[in-house]
PDB file of C-alpha atoms and ligand atoms in Angstrom:
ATOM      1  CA  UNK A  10       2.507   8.265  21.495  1.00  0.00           C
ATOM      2  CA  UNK A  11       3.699   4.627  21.030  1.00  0.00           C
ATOM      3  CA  UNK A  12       7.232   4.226  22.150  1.00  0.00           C
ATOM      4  CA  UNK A  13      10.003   3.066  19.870  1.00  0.00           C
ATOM      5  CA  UNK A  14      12.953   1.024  20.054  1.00  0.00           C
ATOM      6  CA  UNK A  15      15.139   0.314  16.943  1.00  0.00           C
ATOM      7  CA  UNK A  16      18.200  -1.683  17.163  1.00  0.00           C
ATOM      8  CA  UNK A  17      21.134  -1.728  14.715  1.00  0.00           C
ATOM      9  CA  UNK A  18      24.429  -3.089  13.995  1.00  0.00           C
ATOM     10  CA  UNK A  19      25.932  -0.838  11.512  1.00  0.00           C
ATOM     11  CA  UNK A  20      26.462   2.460   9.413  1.00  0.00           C
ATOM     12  CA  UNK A  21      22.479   3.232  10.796  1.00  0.00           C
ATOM     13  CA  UNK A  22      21.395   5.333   7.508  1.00  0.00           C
ATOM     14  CA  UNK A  23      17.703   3.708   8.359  1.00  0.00           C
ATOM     15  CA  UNK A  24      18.313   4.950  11.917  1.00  0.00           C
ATOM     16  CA  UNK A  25      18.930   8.160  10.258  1.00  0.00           C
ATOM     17  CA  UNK A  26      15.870   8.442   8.247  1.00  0.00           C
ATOM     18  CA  UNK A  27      13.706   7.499  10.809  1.00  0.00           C
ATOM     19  CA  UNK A  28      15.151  10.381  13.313  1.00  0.00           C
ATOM     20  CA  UNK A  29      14.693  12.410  10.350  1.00  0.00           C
ATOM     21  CA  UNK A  30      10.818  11.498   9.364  1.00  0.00           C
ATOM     22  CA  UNK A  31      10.403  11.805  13.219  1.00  0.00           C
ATOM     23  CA  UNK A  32      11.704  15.112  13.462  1.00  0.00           C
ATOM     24  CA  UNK A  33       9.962  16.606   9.875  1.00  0.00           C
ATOM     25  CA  UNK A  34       6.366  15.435  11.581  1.00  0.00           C
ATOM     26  CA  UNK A  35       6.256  12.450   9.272  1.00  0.00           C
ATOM     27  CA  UNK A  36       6.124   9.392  12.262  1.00  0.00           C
ATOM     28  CA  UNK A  37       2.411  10.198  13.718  1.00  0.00           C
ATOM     29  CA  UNK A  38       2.246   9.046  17.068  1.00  0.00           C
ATOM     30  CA  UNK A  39       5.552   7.184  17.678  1.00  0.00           C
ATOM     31  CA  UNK A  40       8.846   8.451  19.064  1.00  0.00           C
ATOM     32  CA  UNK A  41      12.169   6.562  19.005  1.00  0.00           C
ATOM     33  CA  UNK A  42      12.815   6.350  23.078  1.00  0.00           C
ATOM     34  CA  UNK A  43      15.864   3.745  22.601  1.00  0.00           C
ATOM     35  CA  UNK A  44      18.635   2.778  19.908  1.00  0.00           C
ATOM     36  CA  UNK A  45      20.087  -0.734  20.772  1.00  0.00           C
ATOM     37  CA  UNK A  46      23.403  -1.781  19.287  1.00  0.00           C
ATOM     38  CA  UNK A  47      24.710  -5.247  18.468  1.00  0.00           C
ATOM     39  CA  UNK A  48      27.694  -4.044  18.335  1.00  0.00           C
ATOM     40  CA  UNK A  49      29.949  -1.670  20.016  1.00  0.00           C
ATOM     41  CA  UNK A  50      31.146   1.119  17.840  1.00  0.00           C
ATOM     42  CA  UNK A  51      27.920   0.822  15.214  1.00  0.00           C
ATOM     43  CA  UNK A  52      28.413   4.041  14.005  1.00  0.00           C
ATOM     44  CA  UNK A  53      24.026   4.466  14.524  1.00  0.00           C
ATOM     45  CA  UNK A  54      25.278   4.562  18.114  1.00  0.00           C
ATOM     46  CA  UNK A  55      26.767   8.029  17.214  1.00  0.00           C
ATOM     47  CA  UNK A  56      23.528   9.222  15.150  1.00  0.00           C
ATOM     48  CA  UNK A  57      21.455   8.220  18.193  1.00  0.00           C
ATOM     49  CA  UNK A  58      23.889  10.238  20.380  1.00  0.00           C
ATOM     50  CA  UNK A  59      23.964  12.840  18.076  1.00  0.00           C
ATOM     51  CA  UNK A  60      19.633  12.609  18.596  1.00  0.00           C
ATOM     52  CA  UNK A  61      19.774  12.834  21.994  1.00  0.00           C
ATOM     53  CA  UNK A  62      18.349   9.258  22.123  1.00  0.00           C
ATOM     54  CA  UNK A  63      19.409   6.865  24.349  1.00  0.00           C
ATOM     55  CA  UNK A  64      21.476   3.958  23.702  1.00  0.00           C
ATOM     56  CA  UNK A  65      22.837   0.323  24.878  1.00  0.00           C
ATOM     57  CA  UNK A  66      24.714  -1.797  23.487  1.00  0.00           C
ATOM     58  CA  UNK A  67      23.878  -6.052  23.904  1.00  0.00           C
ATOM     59  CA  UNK A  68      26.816  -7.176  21.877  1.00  0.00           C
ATOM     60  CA  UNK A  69      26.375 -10.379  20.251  1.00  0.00           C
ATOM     61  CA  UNK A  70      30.065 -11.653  20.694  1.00  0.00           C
ATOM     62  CA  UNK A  71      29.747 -10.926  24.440  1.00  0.00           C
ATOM     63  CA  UNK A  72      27.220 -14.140  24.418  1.00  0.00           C
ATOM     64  CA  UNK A  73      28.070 -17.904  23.776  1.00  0.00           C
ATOM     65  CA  UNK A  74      24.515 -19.026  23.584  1.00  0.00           C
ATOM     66  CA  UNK A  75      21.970 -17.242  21.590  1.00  0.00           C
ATOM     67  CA  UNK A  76      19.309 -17.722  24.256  1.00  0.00           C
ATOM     68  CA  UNK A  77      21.138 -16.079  26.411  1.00  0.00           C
ATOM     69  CA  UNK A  78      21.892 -12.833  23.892  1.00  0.00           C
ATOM     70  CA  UNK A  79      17.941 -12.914  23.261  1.00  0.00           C
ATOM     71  CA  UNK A  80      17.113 -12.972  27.116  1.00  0.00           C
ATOM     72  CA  UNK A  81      19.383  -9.894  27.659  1.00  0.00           C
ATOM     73  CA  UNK A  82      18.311  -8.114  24.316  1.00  0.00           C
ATOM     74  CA  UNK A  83      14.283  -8.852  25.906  1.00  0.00           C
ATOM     75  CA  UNK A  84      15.466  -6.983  28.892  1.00  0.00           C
ATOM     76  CA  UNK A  85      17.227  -3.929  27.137  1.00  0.00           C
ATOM     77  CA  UNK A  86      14.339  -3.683  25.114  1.00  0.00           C
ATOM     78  CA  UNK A  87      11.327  -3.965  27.779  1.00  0.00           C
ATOM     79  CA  UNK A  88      13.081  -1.611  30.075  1.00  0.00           C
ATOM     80  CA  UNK A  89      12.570   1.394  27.752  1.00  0.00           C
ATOM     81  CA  UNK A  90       8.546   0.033  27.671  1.00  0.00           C
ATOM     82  CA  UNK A  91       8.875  -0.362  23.937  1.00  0.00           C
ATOM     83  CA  UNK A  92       5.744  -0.630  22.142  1.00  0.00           C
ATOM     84  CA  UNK A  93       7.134  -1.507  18.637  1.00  0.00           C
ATOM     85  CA  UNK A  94      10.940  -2.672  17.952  1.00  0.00           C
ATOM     86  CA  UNK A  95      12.060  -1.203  14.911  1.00  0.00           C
ATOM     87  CA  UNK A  96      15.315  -3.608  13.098  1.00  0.00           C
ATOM     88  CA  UNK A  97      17.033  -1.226  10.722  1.00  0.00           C
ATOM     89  CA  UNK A  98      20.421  -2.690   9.585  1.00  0.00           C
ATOM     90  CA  UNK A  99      20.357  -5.394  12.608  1.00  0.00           C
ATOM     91  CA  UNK A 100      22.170  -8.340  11.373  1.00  0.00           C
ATOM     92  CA  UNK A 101      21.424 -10.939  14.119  1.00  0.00           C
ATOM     93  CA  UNK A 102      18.941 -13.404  14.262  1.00  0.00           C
ATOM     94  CA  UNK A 103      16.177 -12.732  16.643  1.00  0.00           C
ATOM     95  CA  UNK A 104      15.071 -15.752  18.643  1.00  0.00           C
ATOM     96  CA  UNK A 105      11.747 -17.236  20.085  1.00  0.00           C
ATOM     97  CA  UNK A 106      12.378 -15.166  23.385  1.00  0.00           C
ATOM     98  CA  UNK A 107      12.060 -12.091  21.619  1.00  0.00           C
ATOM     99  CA  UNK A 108       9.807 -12.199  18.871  1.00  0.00           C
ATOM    100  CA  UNK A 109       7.061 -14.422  21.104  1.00  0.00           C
ATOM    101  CA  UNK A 110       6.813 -11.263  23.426  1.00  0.00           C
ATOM    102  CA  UNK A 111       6.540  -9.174  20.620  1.00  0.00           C
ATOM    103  CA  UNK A 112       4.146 -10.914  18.199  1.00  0.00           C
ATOM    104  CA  UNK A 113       3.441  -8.441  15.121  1.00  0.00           C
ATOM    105  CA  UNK A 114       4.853  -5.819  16.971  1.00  0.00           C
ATOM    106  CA  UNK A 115       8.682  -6.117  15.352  1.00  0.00           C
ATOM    107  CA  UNK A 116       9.451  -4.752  12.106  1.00  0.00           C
ATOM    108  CA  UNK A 117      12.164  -5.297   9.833  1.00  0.00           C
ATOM    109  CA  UNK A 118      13.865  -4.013   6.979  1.00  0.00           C
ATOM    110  CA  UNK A 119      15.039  -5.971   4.205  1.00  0.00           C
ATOM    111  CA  UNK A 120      17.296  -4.591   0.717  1.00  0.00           C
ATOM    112  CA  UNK A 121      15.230  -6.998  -1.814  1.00  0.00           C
ATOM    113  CA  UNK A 122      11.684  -7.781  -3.192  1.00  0.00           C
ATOM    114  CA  UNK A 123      10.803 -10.711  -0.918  1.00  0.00           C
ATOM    115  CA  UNK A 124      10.681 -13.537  -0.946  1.00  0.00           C
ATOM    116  CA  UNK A 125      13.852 -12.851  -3.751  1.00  0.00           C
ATOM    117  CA  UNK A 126      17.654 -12.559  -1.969  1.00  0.00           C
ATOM    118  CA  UNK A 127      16.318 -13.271   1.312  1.00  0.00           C
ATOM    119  CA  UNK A 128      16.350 -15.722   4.517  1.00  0.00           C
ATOM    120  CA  UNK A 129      19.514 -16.866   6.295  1.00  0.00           C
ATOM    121  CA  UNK A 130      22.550 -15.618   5.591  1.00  0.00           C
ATOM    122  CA  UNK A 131      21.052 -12.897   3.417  1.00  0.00           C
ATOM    123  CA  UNK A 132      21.897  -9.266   4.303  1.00  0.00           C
ATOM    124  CA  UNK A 133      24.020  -6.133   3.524  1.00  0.00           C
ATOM    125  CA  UNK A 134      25.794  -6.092   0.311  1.00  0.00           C
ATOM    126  CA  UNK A 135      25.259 -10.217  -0.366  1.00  0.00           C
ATOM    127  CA  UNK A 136      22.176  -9.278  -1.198  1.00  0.00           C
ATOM    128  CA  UNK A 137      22.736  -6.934  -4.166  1.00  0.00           C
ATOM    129  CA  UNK A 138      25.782  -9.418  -4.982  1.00  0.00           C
ATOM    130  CA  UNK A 139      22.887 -12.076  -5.701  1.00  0.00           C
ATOM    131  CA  UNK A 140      20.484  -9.663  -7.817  1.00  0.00           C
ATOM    132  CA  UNK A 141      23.749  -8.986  -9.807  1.00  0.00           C
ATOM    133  CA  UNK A 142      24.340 -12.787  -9.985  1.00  0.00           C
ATOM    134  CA  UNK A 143      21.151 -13.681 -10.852  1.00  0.00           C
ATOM    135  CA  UNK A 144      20.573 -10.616 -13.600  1.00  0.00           C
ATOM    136  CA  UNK A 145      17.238  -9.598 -12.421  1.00  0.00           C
ATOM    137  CA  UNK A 146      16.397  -6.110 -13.940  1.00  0.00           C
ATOM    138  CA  UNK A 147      14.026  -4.842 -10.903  1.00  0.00           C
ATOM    139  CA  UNK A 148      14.769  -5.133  -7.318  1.00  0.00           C
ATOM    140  CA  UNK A 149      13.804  -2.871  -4.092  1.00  0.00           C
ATOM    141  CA  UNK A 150      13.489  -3.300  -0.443  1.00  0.00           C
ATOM    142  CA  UNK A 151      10.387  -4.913   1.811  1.00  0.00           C
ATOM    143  CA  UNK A 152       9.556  -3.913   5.074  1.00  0.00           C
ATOM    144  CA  UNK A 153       7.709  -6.620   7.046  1.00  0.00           C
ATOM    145  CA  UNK A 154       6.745  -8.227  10.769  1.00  0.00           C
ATOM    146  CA  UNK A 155       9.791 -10.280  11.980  1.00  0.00           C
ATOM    147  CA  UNK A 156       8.143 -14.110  13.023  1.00  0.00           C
ATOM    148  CA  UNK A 157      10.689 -17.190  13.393  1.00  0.00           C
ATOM    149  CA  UNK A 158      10.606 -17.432   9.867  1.00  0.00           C
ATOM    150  CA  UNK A 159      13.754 -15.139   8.676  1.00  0.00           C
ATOM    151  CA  UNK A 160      12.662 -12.688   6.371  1.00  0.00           C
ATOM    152  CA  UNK A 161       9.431 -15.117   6.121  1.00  0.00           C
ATOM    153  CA  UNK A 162       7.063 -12.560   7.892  1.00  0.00           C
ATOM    154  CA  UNK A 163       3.828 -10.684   7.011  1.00  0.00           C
ATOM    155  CA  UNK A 164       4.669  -8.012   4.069  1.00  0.00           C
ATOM    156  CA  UNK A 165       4.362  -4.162   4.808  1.00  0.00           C
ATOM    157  CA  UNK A 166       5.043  -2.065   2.304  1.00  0.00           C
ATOM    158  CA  UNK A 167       7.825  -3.070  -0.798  1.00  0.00           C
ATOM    159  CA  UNK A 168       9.074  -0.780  -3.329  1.00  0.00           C
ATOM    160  CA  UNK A 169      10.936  -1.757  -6.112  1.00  0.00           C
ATOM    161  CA  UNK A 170      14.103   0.270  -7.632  1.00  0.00           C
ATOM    162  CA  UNK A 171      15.262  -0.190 -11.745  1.00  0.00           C
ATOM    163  CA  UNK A 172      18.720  -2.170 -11.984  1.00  0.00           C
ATOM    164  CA  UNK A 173      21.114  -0.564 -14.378  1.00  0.00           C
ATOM    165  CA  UNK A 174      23.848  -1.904 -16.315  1.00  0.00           C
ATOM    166  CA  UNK A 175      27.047  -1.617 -14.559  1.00  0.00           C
ATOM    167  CA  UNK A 176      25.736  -1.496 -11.626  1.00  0.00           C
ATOM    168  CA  UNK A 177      28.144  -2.313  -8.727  1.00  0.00           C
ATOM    169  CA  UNK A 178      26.935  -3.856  -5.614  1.00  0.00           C
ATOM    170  CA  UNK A 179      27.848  -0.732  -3.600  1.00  0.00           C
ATOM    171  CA  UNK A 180      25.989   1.597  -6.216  1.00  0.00           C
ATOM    172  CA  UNK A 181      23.174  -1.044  -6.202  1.00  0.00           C
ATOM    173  CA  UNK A 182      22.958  -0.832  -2.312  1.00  0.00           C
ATOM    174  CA  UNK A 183      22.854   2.779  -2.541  1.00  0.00           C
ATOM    175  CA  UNK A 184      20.461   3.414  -4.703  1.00  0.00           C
ATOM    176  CA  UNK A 185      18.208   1.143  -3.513  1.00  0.00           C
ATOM    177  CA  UNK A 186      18.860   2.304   0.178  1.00  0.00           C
ATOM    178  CA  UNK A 187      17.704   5.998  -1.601  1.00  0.00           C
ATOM    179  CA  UNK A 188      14.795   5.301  -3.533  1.00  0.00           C
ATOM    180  CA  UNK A 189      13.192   2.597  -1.318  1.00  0.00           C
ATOM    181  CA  UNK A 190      14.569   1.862   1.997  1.00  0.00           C
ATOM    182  CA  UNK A 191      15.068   5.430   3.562  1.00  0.00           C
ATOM    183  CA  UNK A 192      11.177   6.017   2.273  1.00  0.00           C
ATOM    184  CA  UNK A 193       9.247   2.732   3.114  1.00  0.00           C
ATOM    185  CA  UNK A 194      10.718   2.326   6.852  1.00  0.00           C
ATOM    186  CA  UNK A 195       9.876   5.617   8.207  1.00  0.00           C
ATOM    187  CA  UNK A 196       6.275   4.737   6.006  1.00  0.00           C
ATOM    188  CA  UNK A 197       5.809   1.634   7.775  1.00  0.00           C
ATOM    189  CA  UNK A 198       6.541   2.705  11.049  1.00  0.00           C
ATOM    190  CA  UNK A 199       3.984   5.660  10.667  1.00  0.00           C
ATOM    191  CA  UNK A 200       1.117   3.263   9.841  1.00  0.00           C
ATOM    192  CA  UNK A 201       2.006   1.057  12.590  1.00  0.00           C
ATOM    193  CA  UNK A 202       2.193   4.001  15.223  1.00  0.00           C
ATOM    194  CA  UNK A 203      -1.287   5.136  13.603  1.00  0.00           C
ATOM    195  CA  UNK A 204      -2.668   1.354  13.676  1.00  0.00           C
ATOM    196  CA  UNK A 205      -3.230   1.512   9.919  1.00  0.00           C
ATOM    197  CA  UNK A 206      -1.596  -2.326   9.871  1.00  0.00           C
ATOM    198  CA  UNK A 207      -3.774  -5.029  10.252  1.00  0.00           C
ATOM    199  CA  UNK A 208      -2.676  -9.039   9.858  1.00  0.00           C
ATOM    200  CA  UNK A 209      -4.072 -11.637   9.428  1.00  0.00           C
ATOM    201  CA  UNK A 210      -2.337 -14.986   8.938  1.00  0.00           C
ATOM    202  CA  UNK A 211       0.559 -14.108   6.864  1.00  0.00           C
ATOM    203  CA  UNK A 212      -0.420 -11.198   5.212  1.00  0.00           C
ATOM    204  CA  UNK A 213      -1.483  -7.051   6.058  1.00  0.00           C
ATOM    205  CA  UNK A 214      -3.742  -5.181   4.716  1.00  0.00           C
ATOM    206  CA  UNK A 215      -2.156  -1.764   4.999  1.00  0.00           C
ATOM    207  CA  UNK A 216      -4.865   1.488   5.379  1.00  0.00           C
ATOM    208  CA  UNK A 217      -3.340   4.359   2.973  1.00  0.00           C
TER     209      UNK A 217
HETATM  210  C1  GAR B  19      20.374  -1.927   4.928  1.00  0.00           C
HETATM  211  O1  GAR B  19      20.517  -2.018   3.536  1.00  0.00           O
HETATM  212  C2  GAR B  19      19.328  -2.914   5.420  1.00  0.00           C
HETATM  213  O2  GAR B  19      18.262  -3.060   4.531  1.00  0.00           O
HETATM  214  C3  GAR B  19      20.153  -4.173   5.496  1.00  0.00           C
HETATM  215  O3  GAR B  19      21.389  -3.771   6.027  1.00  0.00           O
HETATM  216  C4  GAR B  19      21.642  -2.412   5.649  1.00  0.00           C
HETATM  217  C5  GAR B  19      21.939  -1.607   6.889  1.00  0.00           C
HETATM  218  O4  GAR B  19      22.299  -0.290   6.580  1.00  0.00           O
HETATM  219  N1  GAR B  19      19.503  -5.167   6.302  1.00  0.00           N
HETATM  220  C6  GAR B  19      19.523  -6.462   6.013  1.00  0.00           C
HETATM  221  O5  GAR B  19      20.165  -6.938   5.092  1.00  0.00           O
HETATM  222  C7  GAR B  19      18.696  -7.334   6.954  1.00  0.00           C
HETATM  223  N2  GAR B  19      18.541  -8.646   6.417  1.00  0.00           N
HETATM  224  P1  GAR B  19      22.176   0.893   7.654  1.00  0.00           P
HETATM  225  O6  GAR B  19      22.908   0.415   8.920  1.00  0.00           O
HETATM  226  O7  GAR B  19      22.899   2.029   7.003  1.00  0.00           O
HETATM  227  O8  GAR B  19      20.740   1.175   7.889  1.00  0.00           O
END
């Protein structure tokens, strides 16, 4: 069994589905040992809880320098002997510390068809504010390996979701959070536990 760690920084319905898939039989050889919160109070701290999963919080605000945040997030993370490091709804930026220890071992999950609505200062509701914006009919959610690139990593697994007219970006988020990212994550981290992911370069070829 490969061991697990997923941090978060919110509302944690990705947490969710992934203690779900895990407890339906759906995650093949991986179990979520650790939830790690970037903030205190993330209510996925309380779904963890609720899991019987352990948690820590490495709050971001507690930490001038990001190098610093990164070493103490490396230590939270290795001390649970983490195997793959699951982001689902974590909203900082991982640095070199991090994702050099963890090469193709850190996947992330992002609310738009990449490379659309994505890279710095893209996450959460902005971007279904920017599909709206930009009056793009199709969008969906990616799943992919976290490098220093943000959002710039290897692709996974997408799946797109219809855009309908009227469309808020709340009911936009949801929908797309229903259809695609509650489905692909738990997916993706499956294959990976089941080493049906293989890279090369920039790109996966994923074994159904
Ligand atoms: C999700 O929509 C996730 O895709 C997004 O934040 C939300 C977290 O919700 N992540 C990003 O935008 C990362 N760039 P959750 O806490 O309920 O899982």
């Amino acid at each position: 069994m490969l061991k697990i760690a997923v941090l978060v920084s919110g509302g944690g319905t990705n947490l969710q589905a992934l203690i779900d898939a895990e407890r339906g039989g759906k995650i093949k050889n991986g179990t979520i040992v650790k939830v790690i919160a970037s903030k205190d109070g993330a209510y996925a701290l309380t779904r963890a809880a609720n899991a019987g999963i352990e948690t820590a919080v490495v709050a971001r605000k507690s930490f001038e320098n990001p190098d610093d945040y990164d070493r103490a997030l490396l230590a939270e993370i290795e001390k649970c002997g983490a195997d793959l490091v699951v982001l689902a709804g974590f909203l900082s930026i991982l640095g070199e510390t991090v994702i050099s220890k963890y090469e193709n071992k850190i996947i992330n999950i992002h609310p738009s068809l990449i490379p659309s609505f994505c890279g710095k200062g893209c996450y959460g509701l902005k971007v279904h504010e920017m599909a709206l914006e930009k009056g793009v009919k199709v969008t969906g959610a990616t799943v992919h390996f976290v490098n220093l690139i943000p959002d710039g990593g290897a692709i996974i697994l997408q799946k797109a979701v219809e855009i309908k007219n009227g469309d808020t970006p709340e009911v936009l988020q949801r929908r797309v959070m229903e259809e695609a990212e509650w489905e692909i994550l738990p997916k993706a981290v499956s294959l990976f536990c089941e080493c049906k992911i293989k890279v090369t370069g920039n790109t996966t070829v994923v074994e159904d």
